[in-house]
PDB file of C-alpha atoms and ligand atoms in Angstrom:
ATOM      1  CA  MET A   1     -11.456  12.556 -13.040  1.00 44.00           C
ATOM      2  CA  THR A   2     -12.915  11.696 -16.392  1.00 46.00           C
ATOM      3  CA  THR A   3     -12.280   7.961 -16.110  1.00 45.00           C
ATOM      4  CA  ALA A   4     -15.423   5.833 -16.320  1.00 46.00           C
ATOM      5  CA  PRO A   5     -16.241   4.042 -13.049  1.00 48.00           C
ATOM      6  CA  ASN A   6     -15.446   0.585 -14.320  1.00 48.00           C
ATOM      7  CA  ALA A   7     -12.564   1.466 -16.608  1.00 47.00           C
ATOM      8  CA  PRO A   8      -9.587  -0.770 -15.854  1.00 49.00           C
ATOM      9  CA  ALA A   9      -6.382   0.891 -14.742  1.00 52.00           C
ATOM     10  CA  ASN A  10      -3.780   0.845 -17.465  1.00 56.00           C
ATOM     11  CA  PRO A  11      -2.053  -2.501 -16.901  1.00 54.00           C
ATOM     12  CA  LYS A  12       1.003  -1.346 -18.808  1.00 64.00           C
ATOM     13  CA  ALA A  13       1.632   1.815 -16.830  1.00 80.00           C
ATOM     14  CA  SER A  14       5.029   1.934 -15.200  1.00 93.00           C
ATOM     15  CA  ARG A  15       4.998   2.729 -11.491  1.00 96.00           C
ATOM     16  CA  LYS A  16       7.602   3.658  -8.930  1.00 97.00           C
ATOM     17  CA  ILE A  17       7.854   1.064  -6.202  1.00 98.00           C
ATOM     18  CA  LEU A  18      10.042   0.936  -3.106  1.00 98.00           C
ATOM     19  CA  VAL A  19      10.872  -2.537  -1.803  1.00 98.00           C
ATOM     20  CA  VAL A  20      11.885  -2.691   1.870  1.00 98.00           C
ATOM     21  CA  GLU A  21      13.248  -6.062   2.931  1.00 97.00           C
ATOM     22  CA  ASP A  22      16.323  -6.866   4.995  1.00 97.00           C
ATOM     23  CA  GLU A  23      16.883 -10.330   3.515  1.00 96.00           C
ATOM     24  CA  GLU A  24      18.909  -9.168   0.555  1.00 97.00           C
ATOM     25  CA  ALA A  25      18.299 -12.214  -1.635  1.00 96.00           C
ATOM     26  CA  LEU A  26      14.554 -11.868  -1.120  1.00 96.00           C
ATOM     27  CA  ALA A  27      14.708  -8.110  -1.693  1.00 97.00           C
ATOM     28  CA  LEU A  28      16.500  -8.600  -4.991  1.00 97.00           C
ATOM     29  CA  GLY A  29      14.140 -11.387  -6.025  1.00 96.00           C
ATOM     30  CA  ILE A  30      11.150  -9.137  -5.380  1.00 97.00           C
ATOM     31  CA  ARG A  31      12.876  -6.310  -7.240  1.00 98.00           C
ATOM     32  CA  ASP A  32      13.505  -8.507 -10.274  1.00 97.00           C
ATOM     33  CA  ALA A  33       9.918  -9.742 -10.366  1.00 97.00           C
ATOM     34  CA  ILE A  34       8.487  -6.228 -10.161  1.00 97.00           C
ATOM     35  CA  GLU A  35      10.946  -4.843 -12.702  1.00 97.00           C
ATOM     36  CA  HIS A  36      10.019  -7.687 -15.027  1.00 96.00           C
ATOM     37  CA  ALA A  37       6.419  -6.450 -14.784  1.00 96.00           C
ATOM     38  CA  GLY A  38       7.620  -3.090 -16.089  1.00 96.00           C
ATOM     39  CA  HIS A  39       7.893  -0.996 -12.953  1.00 97.00           C
ATOM     40  CA  ALA A  40      10.823   1.011 -11.576  1.00 97.00           C
ATOM     41  CA  VAL A  41      12.101  -0.358  -8.265  1.00 98.00           C
ATOM     42  CA  SER A  42      14.216   1.073  -5.446  1.00 98.00           C
ATOM     43  CA  VAL A  43      15.379  -1.183  -2.627  1.00 98.00           C
ATOM     44  CA  ALA A  44      15.970  -0.390   1.064  1.00 98.00           C
ATOM     45  CA  LEU A  45      17.488  -3.012   3.363  1.00 97.00           C
ATOM     46  CA  ASP A  46      16.563  -1.470   6.717  1.00 97.00           C
ATOM     47  CA  GLY A  47      13.979   0.795   8.286  1.00 97.00           C
ATOM     48  CA  ASP A  48      16.119   3.933   8.449  1.00 97.00           C
ATOM     49  CA  ALA A  49      16.977   3.763   4.762  1.00 97.00           C
ATOM     50  CA  ALA A  50      13.349   2.978   3.949  1.00 97.00           C
ATOM     51  CA  LEU A  51      12.084   6.097   5.687  1.00 96.00           C
ATOM     52  CA  GLU A  52      14.702   8.307   4.067  1.00 96.00           C
ATOM     53  CA  ILE A  53      14.119   6.956   0.563  1.00 97.00           C
ATOM     54  CA  ALA A  54      10.329   6.945   0.949  1.00 97.00           C
ATOM     55  CA  GLN A  55      10.245  10.552   2.095  1.00 94.00           C
ATOM     56  CA  GLY A  56      12.594  11.660  -0.650  1.00 92.00           C
ATOM     57  CA  GLY A  57      10.837   9.934  -3.548  1.00 92.00           C
ATOM     58  CA  ASP A  58       7.452  10.058  -5.192  1.00 93.00           C
ATOM     59  CA  PHE A  59       6.542   6.380  -4.947  1.00 97.00           C
ATOM     60  CA  ASP A  60       3.278   4.807  -6.048  1.00 96.00           C
ATOM     61  CA  LEU A  61       3.674   1.864  -3.693  1.00 98.00           C
ATOM     62  CA  ILE A  62       5.903   0.584  -0.923  1.00 98.00           C
ATOM     63  CA  VAL A  63       6.343  -3.155  -0.378  1.00 98.00           C
ATOM     64  CA  LEU A  64       7.266  -3.099   3.290  1.00 97.00           C
ATOM     65  CA  ASP A  65       8.615  -5.932   5.407  1.00 95.00           C
ATOM     66  CA  LEU A  66       7.572  -5.579   9.049  1.00 93.00           C
ATOM     67  CA  MET A  67      10.557  -7.229  10.758  1.00 91.00           C
ATOM     68  CA  LEU A  68      13.547  -5.015  10.014  1.00 94.00           C
ATOM     69  CA  PRO A  69      16.779  -4.159  11.821  1.00 92.00           C
ATOM     70  CA  GLY A  70      16.627  -0.746  13.469  1.00 90.00           C
ATOM     71  CA  GLN A  71      13.163   0.703  13.257  1.00 95.00           C
ATOM     72  CA  SER A  72      10.504  -1.793  12.270  1.00 95.00           C
ATOM     73  CA  GLY A  73       8.280  -1.672   9.241  1.00 96.00           C
ATOM     74  CA  LEU A  74       5.435  -0.607  11.524  1.00 95.00           C
ATOM     75  CA  ASP A  75       7.544   2.314  12.794  1.00 96.00           C
ATOM     76  CA  VAL A  76       8.298   3.342   9.221  1.00 97.00           C
ATOM     77  CA  LEU A  77       4.638   3.101   8.250  1.00 97.00           C
ATOM     78  CA  ARG A  78       3.437   5.098  11.251  1.00 97.00           C
ATOM     79  CA  LYS A  79       5.972   7.862  10.560  1.00 97.00           C
ATOM     80  CA  LEU A  80       4.971   8.074   6.911  1.00 97.00           C
ATOM     81  CA  ARG A  81       1.282   8.320   7.822  1.00 96.00           C
ATOM     82  CA  ASP A  82       2.024  10.831  10.580  1.00 96.00           C
ATOM     83  CA  ASN A  83       3.656  12.943   7.869  1.00 94.00           C
ATOM     84  CA  GLN A  84       0.508  12.623   5.730  1.00 93.00           C
ATOM     85  CA  HIS A  85       2.170  10.341   3.198  1.00 93.00           C
ATOM     86  CA  THR A  86      -0.618   8.754   1.154  1.00 94.00           C
ATOM     87  CA  VAL A  87       1.589   6.267  -0.709  1.00 96.00           C
ATOM     88  CA  ARG A  88       0.022   2.821  -0.926  1.00 96.00           C
ATOM     89  CA  VAL A  89       1.699   0.278   1.325  1.00 97.00           C
ATOM     90  CA  LEU A  90       1.666  -3.494   0.952  1.00 97.00           C
ATOM     91  CA  VAL A  91       3.044  -5.097   4.095  1.00 95.00           C
ATOM     92  CA  LEU A  92       5.109  -8.294   4.048  1.00 93.00           C
ATOM     93  CA  THR A  93       5.046 -10.369   7.161  1.00 88.00           C
ATOM     94  CA  ALA A  94       6.276 -13.715   8.349  1.00 82.00           C
ATOM     95  CA  LEU A  95       4.271 -13.126  11.476  1.00 67.00           C
ATOM     96  CA  ALA A  96       1.256 -15.363  11.730  1.00 67.00           C
ATOM     97  CA  ASP A  97      -0.086 -13.306  14.607  1.00 74.00           C
ATOM     98  CA  GLU A  98      -3.396 -11.666  13.770  1.00 81.00           C
ATOM     99  CA  GLU A  99      -2.559  -8.833  16.164  1.00 84.00           C
ATOM    100  CA  ASP A 100       0.444  -7.848  14.086  1.00 83.00           C
ATOM    101  CA  LEU A 101      -1.641  -7.734  10.934  1.00 85.00           C
ATOM    102  CA  ILE A 102      -4.279  -5.625  12.647  1.00 90.00           C
ATOM    103  CA  ARG A 103      -1.578  -3.272  13.895  1.00 92.00           C
ATOM    104  CA  GLY A 104      -0.321  -3.042  10.335  1.00 93.00           C
ATOM    105  CA  PHE A 105      -3.720  -1.998   9.042  1.00 94.00           C
ATOM    106  CA  GLU A 106      -4.201   0.407  11.932  1.00 95.00           C
ATOM    107  CA  ALA A 107      -0.852   1.961  11.055  1.00 96.00           C
ATOM    108  CA  GLY A 108      -2.065   2.559   7.517  1.00 96.00           C
ATOM    109  CA  ALA A 109      -1.281  -0.513   5.422  1.00 97.00           C
ATOM    110  CA  ASP A 110      -3.422  -1.030   2.317  1.00 96.00           C
ATOM    111  CA  ASP A 111      -2.813  -4.745   1.963  1.00 95.00           C
ATOM    112  CA  TYR A 112      -0.509  -7.469   3.248  1.00 93.00           C
ATOM    113  CA  MET A 113       1.164 -10.663   2.156  1.00 92.00           C
ATOM    114  CA  LYS A 114       2.262 -13.481   4.393  1.00 90.00           C
ATOM    115  CA  LYS A 115       5.622 -15.054   3.674  1.00 90.00           C
ATOM    116  CA  PRO A 116       6.341 -17.234   1.880  1.00 90.00           C
ATOM    117  CA  PHE A 117       4.546 -15.994  -1.209  1.00 93.00           C
ATOM    118  CA  SER A 118       4.873 -16.483  -4.934  1.00 94.00           C
ATOM    119  CA  PRO A 119       6.006 -13.669  -7.230  1.00 93.00           C
ATOM    120  CA  ARG A 120       2.752 -14.115  -9.148  1.00 95.00           C
ATOM    121  CA  GLU A 121       0.657 -13.437  -6.066  1.00 95.00           C
ATOM    122  CA  LEU A 122       2.769 -10.442  -5.153  1.00 96.00           C
ATOM    123  CA  LEU A 123       2.354  -8.968  -8.631  1.00 97.00           C
ATOM    124  CA  ALA A 124      -1.385  -9.649  -8.572  1.00 96.00           C
ATOM    125  CA  ARG A 125      -1.721  -7.819  -5.276  1.00 96.00           C
ATOM    126  CA  ILE A 126       0.385  -4.930  -6.544  1.00 96.00           C
ATOM    127  CA  GLU A 127      -1.733  -4.561  -9.665  1.00 94.00           C
ATOM    128  CA  ALA A 128      -4.875  -4.683  -7.502  1.00 94.00           C
ATOM    129  CA  GLN A 129      -3.597  -1.579  -5.741  1.00 93.00           C
ATOM    130  CA  TRP A 130      -3.796   0.458  -8.944  1.00 90.00           C
ATOM    131  CA  ARG A 131      -7.376  -0.694  -9.491  1.00 88.00           C
ATOM    132  CA  ALA A 132      -8.255   0.284  -5.934  1.00 81.00           C
ATOM    133  CA  ARG A 133      -6.724   3.691  -6.507  1.00 77.00           C
ATOM    134  CA  ALA A 134      -8.669   4.121  -9.758  1.00 80.00           C
ATOM    135  CA  ARG A 135     -11.915   3.195  -8.009  1.00 79.00           C
ATOM    136  CA  SER A 136     -11.356   5.640  -5.177  1.00 77.00           C
ATOM    137  CA  SER A 137     -10.567   8.402  -7.675  1.00 72.00           C
ATOM    138  CA  CYS A 138     -13.788   7.635  -9.521  1.00 68.00           C
ATOM    139  CA  ALA A 139     -15.799   7.682  -6.346  1.00 62.00           C
ATOM    140  CA  ARG A 140     -14.663  11.250  -5.797  1.00 57.00           C
ATOM    141  CA  GLY A 141     -16.179  12.419  -9.068  1.00 54.00           C
ATOM    142  CA  VAL A 142     -19.333  10.343  -9.447  1.00 47.00           C
ATOM    143  CA  SER A 143     -20.485   9.610  -5.936  1.00 44.00           C
ATOM    144  CA  ARG A 144     -24.061   8.971  -7.052  1.00 41.00           C
ATOM    145  CA  ASP A 145     -23.019   6.162  -9.334  1.00 45.00           C
ATOM    146  CA  ILE A 146     -23.949   2.868  -7.710  1.00 42.00           C
ATOM    147  CA  ASP A 147     -20.698   1.128  -8.589  1.00 47.00           C
ATOM    148  CA  ALA A 148     -18.673   4.060  -7.405  1.00 43.00           C
ATOM    149  CA  ALA A 149     -20.704   4.298  -4.215  1.00 44.00           C
ATOM    150  CA  ASP A 150     -20.025   0.630  -3.531  1.00 47.00           C
ATOM    151  CA  SER A 151     -16.338   1.255  -4.061  1.00 44.00           C
ATOM    152  CA  THR A 152     -16.507   4.161  -1.666  1.00 42.00           C
ATOM    153  CA  ARG A 153     -18.183   2.097   1.006  1.00 41.00           C
ATOM    154  CA  ARG A 154     -15.609  -0.655   0.739  1.00 42.00           C
ATOM    155  CA  PHE A 155     -12.872   1.919   0.778  1.00 40.00           C
ATOM    156  CA  VAL A 156     -14.203   3.690   3.834  1.00 40.00           C
ATOM    157  CA  MET A 157     -14.600   0.392   5.667  1.00 40.00           C
ATOM    158  CA  ILE A 158     -10.981  -0.399   5.023  1.00 39.00           C
ATOM    159  CA  ARG A 159      -9.753   3.047   5.865  1.00 40.00           C
ATOM    160  CA  ASP A 160     -11.897   3.225   8.986  1.00 40.00           C
ATOM    161  CA  ALA A 161      -9.702   0.504  10.443  1.00 41.00           C
ATOM    162  CA  ARG A 162      -6.950   3.083  10.491  1.00 41.00           C
ATOM    163  CA  GLY A 163      -7.242   4.640  13.882  1.00 40.00           C
ATOM    164  CA  ALA A 164      -4.951   7.548  13.131  1.00 38.00           C
ATOM    165  CA  ASN A 165      -6.857   8.655  10.062  1.00 41.00           C
ATOM    166  CA  ALA A 166     -10.214   8.295  11.685  1.00 40.00           C
ATOM    167  CA  ARG A 167      -9.051  10.258  14.704  1.00 39.00           C
ATOM    168  CA  ASN A 168      -7.632  13.257  12.941  1.00 41.00           C
ATOM    169  CA  GLY A 169     -10.269  13.269  10.230  1.00 40.00           C
ATOM    170  CA  THR A 170      -7.700  13.407   7.474  1.00 41.00           C
ATOM    171  CA  LYS A 171      -9.106  13.659   3.984  1.00 40.00           C
ATOM    172  CA  ARG A 172      -7.150  11.179   1.964  1.00 43.00           C
ATOM    173  CA  ASN A 173      -7.835  10.145  -1.627  1.00 43.00           C
ATOM    174  CA  GLY A 174     -10.981  12.218  -1.535  1.00 41.00           C
ATOM    175  CA  ILE A 175     -12.656  10.388   1.337  1.00 39.00           C
ATOM    176  CA  ASP A 176     -13.691  12.654   4.159  1.00 38.00           C
ATOM    177  CA  TYR A 177     -13.560  10.992   7.580  1.00 37.00           C
ATOM    178  CA  THR A 178     -15.600  13.502   9.480  1.00 35.00           C
TER     179      THR A 178
HETATM  180 CA1   CA B 201      12.673  -9.152   7.732  1.00 84.71          CA
END
């Protein structure tokens, strides 16, 4: 990577995003908001479709509802991570239960949003994912840089919450878990 450690991610870059939400009106509302921000959006209305579409496409991010008919969002997330999918995942949940959120992170979520949320907050969190990705890429190349090292530490702390990754020592986004 030649990007400078603090260089902002290109805010205008178009990304591929999969929205998984069984409430169709909400799914379409999220789709419209993300498309308006310049990204390409696919929509899945249940867990089975989500898994199929996610595995067949090269997505930059999945916005994933946890409560879905058929297999749950957590099931989908676990299967993707079991298959070494490194796509970023932002979990949507109406569940106020801390345990469910922790399970989401343990299953490999990168961030979450509690419903109800505003489109502005959703877009802000989505854009933050690109910056996180840029930081982790930088950390790979310039690990002695203080800023990059700080990014790495934060990143590892977050990723360490993922039991599966820590257990199998997977090297994801350049971070070695051994
Ligand atoms: Ca739902």
